Amino acid sequence: MELGIAGRRALVCASSKGLGKGCALALAAEGVHVTMNGRTAGTLEAAAAEARALASGEVRTVCCDITTEAGRAEALSVAGEIDILVNNAGGPPPGDFREWGREEWLAALNANMLTPIELIRASVDGMCARGFGRIVNITSSSVKSPIPTLGLSNGARAGLTGFVAGVARQVANRGVTINGILPGPFDTDRLRQGIRYIAEQAGRDFDTEFEERKKTNPAGRYGSPEEFGALCAFLCSAHAGYINGQNIVIDGGNYPGTL
Ligand code: NAP
């Protein structure tokens, strides 16, 4: 399917690895001019080289911490007038809620709620003025179904989702959509770190835990960043203008609800 977004301009935050990279590659393959981001120059440039091999558009990189004000300003300046914004950042650490004080909460809120809100605030009016915009927030299946070890993530992402639910309805008549993608388990560094934590807590070895958890998913496997990127690219496409304010779970059927 031709997605109708060739020549559009995108900023994909935290896209040197994992789910963000899946999104950047999928958009690059559609001819979108993509700005990729991460904090580690080597990983970022390697991911950008992969994107350039697929791209007919331009691929730029901005090596910065997207959760800082300076990082966001640099990213927006490198990306230029964007039509597509994919919000993403590293997730908060796992742990027991009794261990988290104000500092830990502020860090989680900053990375996973306030950073995407700031980037939406900085870019959405330009999209409205130009009559086209696609904003996708990478959140987590924990928005629908909390993950006990990831309380910081459960809280911060729910806050972002609540805010976005309101804004999405305020910009839809200007050709701008804002949606969340809620990943279940995808095979990335982040997933492996989480499983390592759970295995250590339970006194089990990583490989056994990794394989056992895979079997508990109805699909019998973890998702891939490519599958994730394909959904993101569709939500950013010309065809998805009537999908707005939604939170789309992509998890192999792991969430057990009928709706
Ligand atoms: P990942 O494989 O660890 O990749 C994270 C990417 O973000 C890397 O490119 C990393 O590069 C970059 N990054 C992290 N913090 C950054 C920052 N402050 N500024 C700029 N770049 C930053 O993680 P992932 O699995 O793709 O996860 C992406 C998001 O989805 C996370 O918030 C995660 O919690 C959430 N999620 C993932 C899953 C899953 O199963 N994978 C499930 C639910 C939710 P540098 O470290 O070099 O900056």
Short mmCIF file of C-alpha atoms and ligand atoms in Angstrom, two decimals:
data_model
loop_
_atom_site.label_atom_id
_atom_site.label_comp_id
_atom_site.label_asym_id
_atom_site.label_seq_id
_atom_site.Cartn_x
_atom_site.Cartn_y
_atom_site.Cartn_z
CA MET A 1 0.00 0.00 0.00
CA GLU A 2 1.29 3.45 -0.92
CA LEU A 3 1.13 5.42 2.35
CA GLY A 4 1.08 8.85 0.72
CA ILE A 5 3.66 10.47 2.99
CA ALA A 6 6.75 10.58 0.79
CA GLY A 7 8.44 13.95 1.18
CA ARG A 8 6.91 14.59 4.62
CA ARG A 9 9.29 15.49 7.44
CA ALA A 10 9.50 13.42 10.65
CA LEU A 11 11.23 13.58 14.00
CA VAL A 12 11.46 10.14 15.60
CA CYS A 13 12.71 10.45 19.17
CA ALA A 14 14.87 7.76 20.79
CA SER A 15 15.23 5.90 17.51
CA SER A 16 18.75 4.47 17.51
CA LYS A 17 17.49 1.09 18.75
CA GLY A 18 14.36 -0.92 19.43
CA LEU A 19 10.84 0.34 18.75
CA GLY A 20 11.85 3.90 17.84
CA LYS A 21 14.29 2.56 15.28
CA GLY A 22 11.55 0.32 13.87
CA CYS A 23 9.41 3.44 13.34
CA ALA A 24 12.25 5.48 11.79
CA LEU A 25 13.14 2.72 9.34
CA ALA A 26 9.51 2.19 8.32
CA LEU A 27 9.04 5.92 7.68
CA ALA A 28 12.35 6.20 5.82
CA ALA A 29 11.26 3.30 3.58
CA GLU A 30 8.15 5.35 2.70
CA GLY A 31 10.25 8.26 1.45
CA VAL A 32 9.75 10.41 4.56
CA HIS A 33 12.64 12.74 5.49
CA VAL A 34 13.50 11.36 8.90
CA THR A 35 15.47 12.83 11.81
CA MET A 36 16.70 10.09 14.13
CA ASN A 37 17.75 10.56 17.74
CA GLY A 38 19.63 8.83 20.54
CA ARG A 39 22.26 9.65 23.13
CA THR A 40 25.00 7.31 21.88
CA ALA A 41 26.63 8.56 18.68
CA GLY A 42 27.92 5.20 17.43
CA THR A 43 24.58 3.40 17.77
CA LEU A 44 22.71 6.35 16.30
CA GLU A 45 24.94 6.59 13.22
CA ALA A 46 24.74 2.82 12.65
CA ALA A 47 20.92 2.98 12.78
CA ALA A 48 20.91 6.01 10.45
CA ALA A 49 23.06 4.09 7.96
CA GLU A 50 20.41 1.32 7.95
CA ALA A 51 17.71 3.92 7.36
CA ARG A 52 19.66 5.56 4.52
CA ALA A 53 19.94 2.21 2.78
CA LEU A 54 16.11 2.09 2.63
CA ALA A 55 15.40 5.77 2.13
CA SER A 56 14.61 7.87 -0.87
CA GLY A 57 14.35 10.90 1.43
CA GLU A 58 16.92 12.51 3.69
CA VAL A 59 18.00 10.95 7.00
CA ARG A 60 19.39 13.32 9.63
CA THR A 61 20.67 12.51 13.10
CA VAL A 62 20.64 14.45 16.35
CA CYS A 63 22.65 12.98 19.19
CA CYS A 64 21.08 14.36 22.37
CA ASP A 65 19.09 13.53 25.46
CA ILE A 66 15.49 14.18 24.37
CA THR A 67 14.38 14.48 28.00
CA THR A 68 16.30 17.75 28.43
CA GLU A 69 15.16 21.18 27.29
CA ALA A 70 18.40 21.70 25.35
CA GLY A 71 18.05 18.27 23.72
CA ARG A 72 14.49 18.96 22.59
CA ALA A 73 15.47 22.36 21.18
CA GLU A 74 18.34 20.80 19.24
CA ALA A 75 16.17 17.95 17.93
CA LEU A 76 13.46 20.34 16.73
CA SER A 77 16.02 22.62 15.12
CA VAL A 78 17.73 19.76 13.23
CA ALA A 79 14.40 18.22 12.14
CA GLY A 80 12.97 21.52 10.80
CA GLU A 81 9.23 21.98 10.14
CA ILE A 82 7.92 18.54 10.99
CA ASP A 83 4.73 16.89 9.74
CA ILE A 84 5.25 13.74 11.82
CA LEU A 85 6.37 13.45 15.45
CA VAL A 86 7.02 10.08 17.07
CA ASN A 87 7.46 10.54 20.80
CA ASN A 88 9.63 8.00 22.55
CA ALA A 89 12.27 7.78 25.28
CA GLY A 90 13.77 5.09 27.46
CA GLY A 91 11.35 3.64 29.97
CA PRO A 92 11.70 4.06 33.74
CA PRO A 93 13.49 1.35 35.74
CA PRO A 94 11.59 -1.55 37.31
CA GLY A 95 11.35 -1.88 41.07
CA ASP A 96 9.15 -1.87 44.13
CA PHE A 97 7.03 1.26 44.62
CA ARG A 98 8.29 1.52 48.21
CA GLU A 99 11.77 2.34 46.85
CA TRP A 100 10.67 5.33 44.75
CA GLY A 101 10.78 8.83 46.19
CA ARG A 102 10.02 12.19 44.63
CA GLU A 103 13.25 12.22 42.58
CA GLU A 104 12.47 8.89 40.87
CA TRP A 105 8.90 10.02 40.16
CA LEU A 106 10.03 13.35 38.70
CA ALA A 107 12.51 11.57 36.41
CA ALA A 108 9.80 9.21 35.13
CA LEU A 109 7.29 12.01 34.65
CA ASN A 110 9.90 14.11 32.87
CA ALA A 111 10.91 11.37 30.43
CA ASN A 112 7.60 9.68 29.70
CA MET A 113 5.00 12.40 30.20
CA LEU A 114 6.41 15.93 30.12
CA THR A 115 8.93 15.40 27.30
CA PRO A 116 6.28 14.25 24.79
CA ILE A 117 3.94 17.02 25.97
CA GLU A 118 6.67 19.64 25.39
CA LEU A 119 7.36 18.28 21.91
CA ILE A 120 3.66 18.26 21.05
CA ARG A 121 3.35 21.83 22.31
CA ALA A 122 6.31 22.93 20.18
CA SER A 123 5.15 21.30 16.95
CA VAL A 124 1.36 20.93 16.86
CA ASP A 125 0.46 24.52 15.92
CA GLY A 126 2.78 24.39 12.90
CA MET A 127 1.13 21.15 11.80
CA CYS A 128 -2.31 22.72 12.20
CA ALA A 129 -1.27 25.78 10.20
CA ARG A 130 0.01 23.56 7.37
CA GLY A 131 -3.11 21.36 7.52
CA PHE A 132 -1.41 18.02 8.11
CA GLY A 133 0.16 16.37 11.13
CA ARG A 134 0.64 12.96 12.66
CA ILE A 135 1.75 12.52 16.24
CA VAL A 136 2.34 9.04 17.61
CA ASN A 137 3.24 8.48 21.25
CA ILE A 138 4.98 5.22 22.07
CA THR A 139 3.63 4.33 25.49
CA SER A 140 3.02 0.81 26.82
CA SER A 141 0.41 -1.89 27.24
CA SER A 142 0.68 -0.87 30.91
CA VAL A 143 -1.71 2.00 30.05
CA LYS A 144 -4.47 -0.62 29.73
CA SER A 145 -3.16 -3.20 32.13
CA PRO A 146 -0.59 -2.20 34.77
CA ILE A 147 2.68 -4.11 35.06
CA PRO A 148 3.47 -4.62 38.78
CA THR A 149 7.25 -4.07 38.53
CA LEU A 150 6.84 -0.96 36.34
CA GLY A 151 4.84 1.37 38.59
CA LEU A 152 6.76 4.45 37.42
CA SER A 153 5.87 3.63 33.83
CA ASN A 154 2.22 2.80 34.68
CA GLY A 155 1.79 6.22 36.29
CA ALA A 156 3.72 8.47 33.89
CA ARG A 157 2.21 6.95 30.74
CA ALA A 158 -1.33 7.14 32.09
CA GLY A 159 -0.73 10.87 32.67
CA LEU A 160 0.42 11.40 29.08
CA THR A 161 -2.51 9.38 27.74
CA GLY A 162 -5.01 11.48 29.69
CA PHE A 163 -3.53 14.74 28.45
CA VAL A 164 -3.39 13.61 24.84
CA ALA A 165 -7.01 12.42 24.90
CA GLY A 166 -8.04 16.06 25.28
CA VAL A 167 -5.61 17.66 22.83
CA ALA A 168 -6.29 15.13 20.06
CA ARG A 169 -9.89 16.37 19.88
CA GLN A 170 -8.77 19.98 19.67
CA VAL A 171 -6.62 19.58 16.55
CA ALA A 172 -8.43 16.94 14.49
CA ASN A 173 -10.28 19.48 12.32
CA ARG A 174 -6.91 20.85 11.15
CA GLY A 175 -5.73 17.55 9.65
CA VAL A 176 -3.72 16.57 12.72
CA THR A 177 -4.09 13.29 14.58
CA ILE A 178 -2.56 12.17 17.86
CA ASN A 179 -2.57 8.50 18.80
CA GLY A 180 -0.79 6.20 21.20
CA ILE A 181 0.74 2.85 20.37
CA LEU A 182 0.77 0.52 23.37
CA PRO A 183 3.41 -2.17 22.93
CA GLY A 184 3.22 -5.48 24.72
CA PRO A 185 6.42 -7.52 24.79
CA PHE A 186 8.77 -6.72 21.90
CA ASP A 187 12.22 -8.24 21.63
CA THR A 188 14.43 -5.26 22.35
CA ASP A 189 17.19 -4.39 24.83
CA ARG A 190 14.55 -2.88 27.11
CA LEU A 191 12.53 -6.12 27.23
CA ARG A 192 15.65 -8.14 27.96
CA GLN A 193 16.61 -5.79 30.82
CA GLY A 194 13.14 -6.19 32.34
CA ILE A 195 13.25 -9.97 32.08
CA ARG A 196 16.74 -10.00 33.61
CA TYR A 197 15.35 -8.05 36.59
CA ILE A 198 12.40 -10.41 37.04
CA ALA A 199 14.66 -13.49 36.71
CA GLU A 200 17.07 -12.12 39.32
CA GLN A 201 14.23 -11.36 41.73
CA ALA A 202 12.89 -14.89 41.33
CA GLY A 203 16.32 -16.55 41.45
CA ARG A 204 15.91 -17.98 37.94
CA ASP A 205 18.26 -17.80 34.97
CA PHE A 206 17.63 -15.33 32.17
CA ASP A 207 17.33 -17.80 29.28
CA THR A 208 14.68 -19.90 31.00
CA GLU A 209 12.67 -16.83 31.99
CA PHE A 210 12.97 -15.37 28.48
CA GLU A 211 11.68 -18.57 26.84
CA GLU A 212 8.95 -19.20 29.43
CA ARG A 213 7.53 -15.71 29.12
CA LYS A 214 7.47 -16.00 25.35
CA LYS A 215 5.22 -19.07 25.63
CA THR A 216 2.69 -17.20 27.78
CA ASN A 217 1.86 -14.88 24.85
CA PRO A 218 -1.02 -16.12 22.65
CA ALA A 219 1.23 -15.64 19.63
CA GLY A 220 3.93 -17.77 21.26
CA ARG A 221 6.57 -15.16 20.54
CA TYR A 222 7.70 -11.60 21.14
CA GLY A 223 6.94 -8.84 18.66
CA SER A 224 9.59 -7.38 16.36
CA PRO A 225 10.52 -3.71 15.95
CA GLU A 226 9.67 -4.07 12.24
CA GLU A 227 6.06 -5.03 13.06
CA PHE A 228 5.87 -2.10 15.43
CA GLY A 229 7.30 0.28 12.82
CA ALA A 230 4.75 -0.84 10.22
CA LEU A 231 1.85 0.11 12.53
CA CYS A 232 3.48 3.44 13.30
CA ALA A 233 3.98 4.20 9.59
CA PHE A 234 0.32 3.41 8.87
CA LEU A 235 -0.85 5.72 11.67
CA CYS A 236 1.34 8.42 10.12
CA SER A 237 -0.01 7.76 6.64
CA ALA A 238 -2.39 9.78 4.50
CA HIS A 239 -4.97 6.99 4.98
CA ALA A 240 -5.10 7.32 8.78
CA GLY A 241 -6.56 10.82 9.03
CA TYR A 242 -9.75 9.54 10.69
CA ILE A 243 -7.92 7.54 13.38
CA ASN A 244 -7.53 10.00 16.21
CA GLY A 245 -7.22 9.97 19.99
CA GLN A 246 -6.85 6.19 20.00
CA ASN A 247 -4.61 3.91 22.04
CA ILE A 248 -3.76 0.90 19.95
CA VAL A 249 -2.45 -2.20 21.68
CA ILE A 250 0.04 -4.30 19.71
CA ASP A 251 0.86 -7.36 21.77
CA GLY A 252 0.03 -10.60 19.97
CA GLY A 253 -3.29 -10.77 21.84
CA ASN A 254 -1.65 -10.70 25.28
CA TYR A 255 -4.22 -8.28 26.74
CA PRO A 256 -7.03 -10.64 27.72
CA GLY A 257 -10.07 -8.34 27.34
CA THR A 258 -12.76 -8.78 24.69
CA LEU A 259 -12.52 -5.06 23.84
P1 NAP B 1 15.39 0.07 23.77
O1 NAP B 1 15.52 -1.07 22.83
O2 NAP B 1 16.15 0.07 25.04
O3 NAP B 1 15.72 1.39 22.94
C1 NAP B 1 15.61 2.64 23.53
C2 NAP B 1 16.12 3.68 22.54
O4 NAP B 1 15.89 4.96 23.09
C3 NAP B 1 17.61 3.61 22.26
O5 NAP B 1 17.82 3.99 20.92
C4 NAP B 1 18.18 4.63 23.24
O6 NAP B 1 19.46 5.06 22.80
C5 NAP B 1 17.12 5.71 23.14
N1 NAP B 1 17.00 6.58 24.30
C6 NAP B 1 16.76 6.20 25.57
N2 NAP B 1 16.68 7.28 26.36
C7 NAP B 1 16.87 8.36 25.55
C8 NAP B 1 16.91 9.75 25.78
N3 NAP B 1 16.75 10.25 27.00
N4 NAP B 1 17.12 10.58 24.74
C9 NAP B 1 17.28 10.08 23.50
N5 NAP B 1 17.26 8.78 23.22
C10 NAP B 1 17.07 7.92 24.24
O7 NAP B 1 13.87 0.27 24.23
P2 NAP B 1 12.50 -0.13 23.48
O8 NAP B 1 12.15 -1.51 23.86
O9 NAP B 1 12.58 0.25 22.07
O10 NAP B 1 11.47 0.79 24.25
C11 NAP B 1 11.05 2.05 23.78
C12 NAP B 1 9.96 2.56 24.72
O11 NAP B 1 8.86 1.65 24.67
C13 NAP B 1 10.41 2.62 26.17
O12 NAP B 1 9.85 3.74 26.80
C14 NAP B 1 9.86 1.34 26.75
O13 NAP B 1 9.64 1.43 28.14
C15 NAP B 1 8.56 1.21 25.98
N6 NAP B 1 8.04 -0.16 25.96
C16 NAP B 1 8.78 -1.18 25.42
C17 NAP B 1 8.27 -2.48 25.43
C18 NAP B 1 9.05 -3.64 24.88
O14 NAP B 1 8.61 -4.78 25.02
N7 NAP B 1 10.17 -3.46 24.23
C19 NAP B 1 7.01 -2.73 25.98
C20 NAP B 1 6.28 -1.66 26.51
C21 NAP B 1 6.81 -0.39 26.49
P3 NAP B 1 20.55 5.67 23.84
O15 NAP B 1 20.47 4.82 25.07
O16 NAP B 1 21.85 5.60 23.13
O17 NAP B 1 20.08 7.07 24.08
#
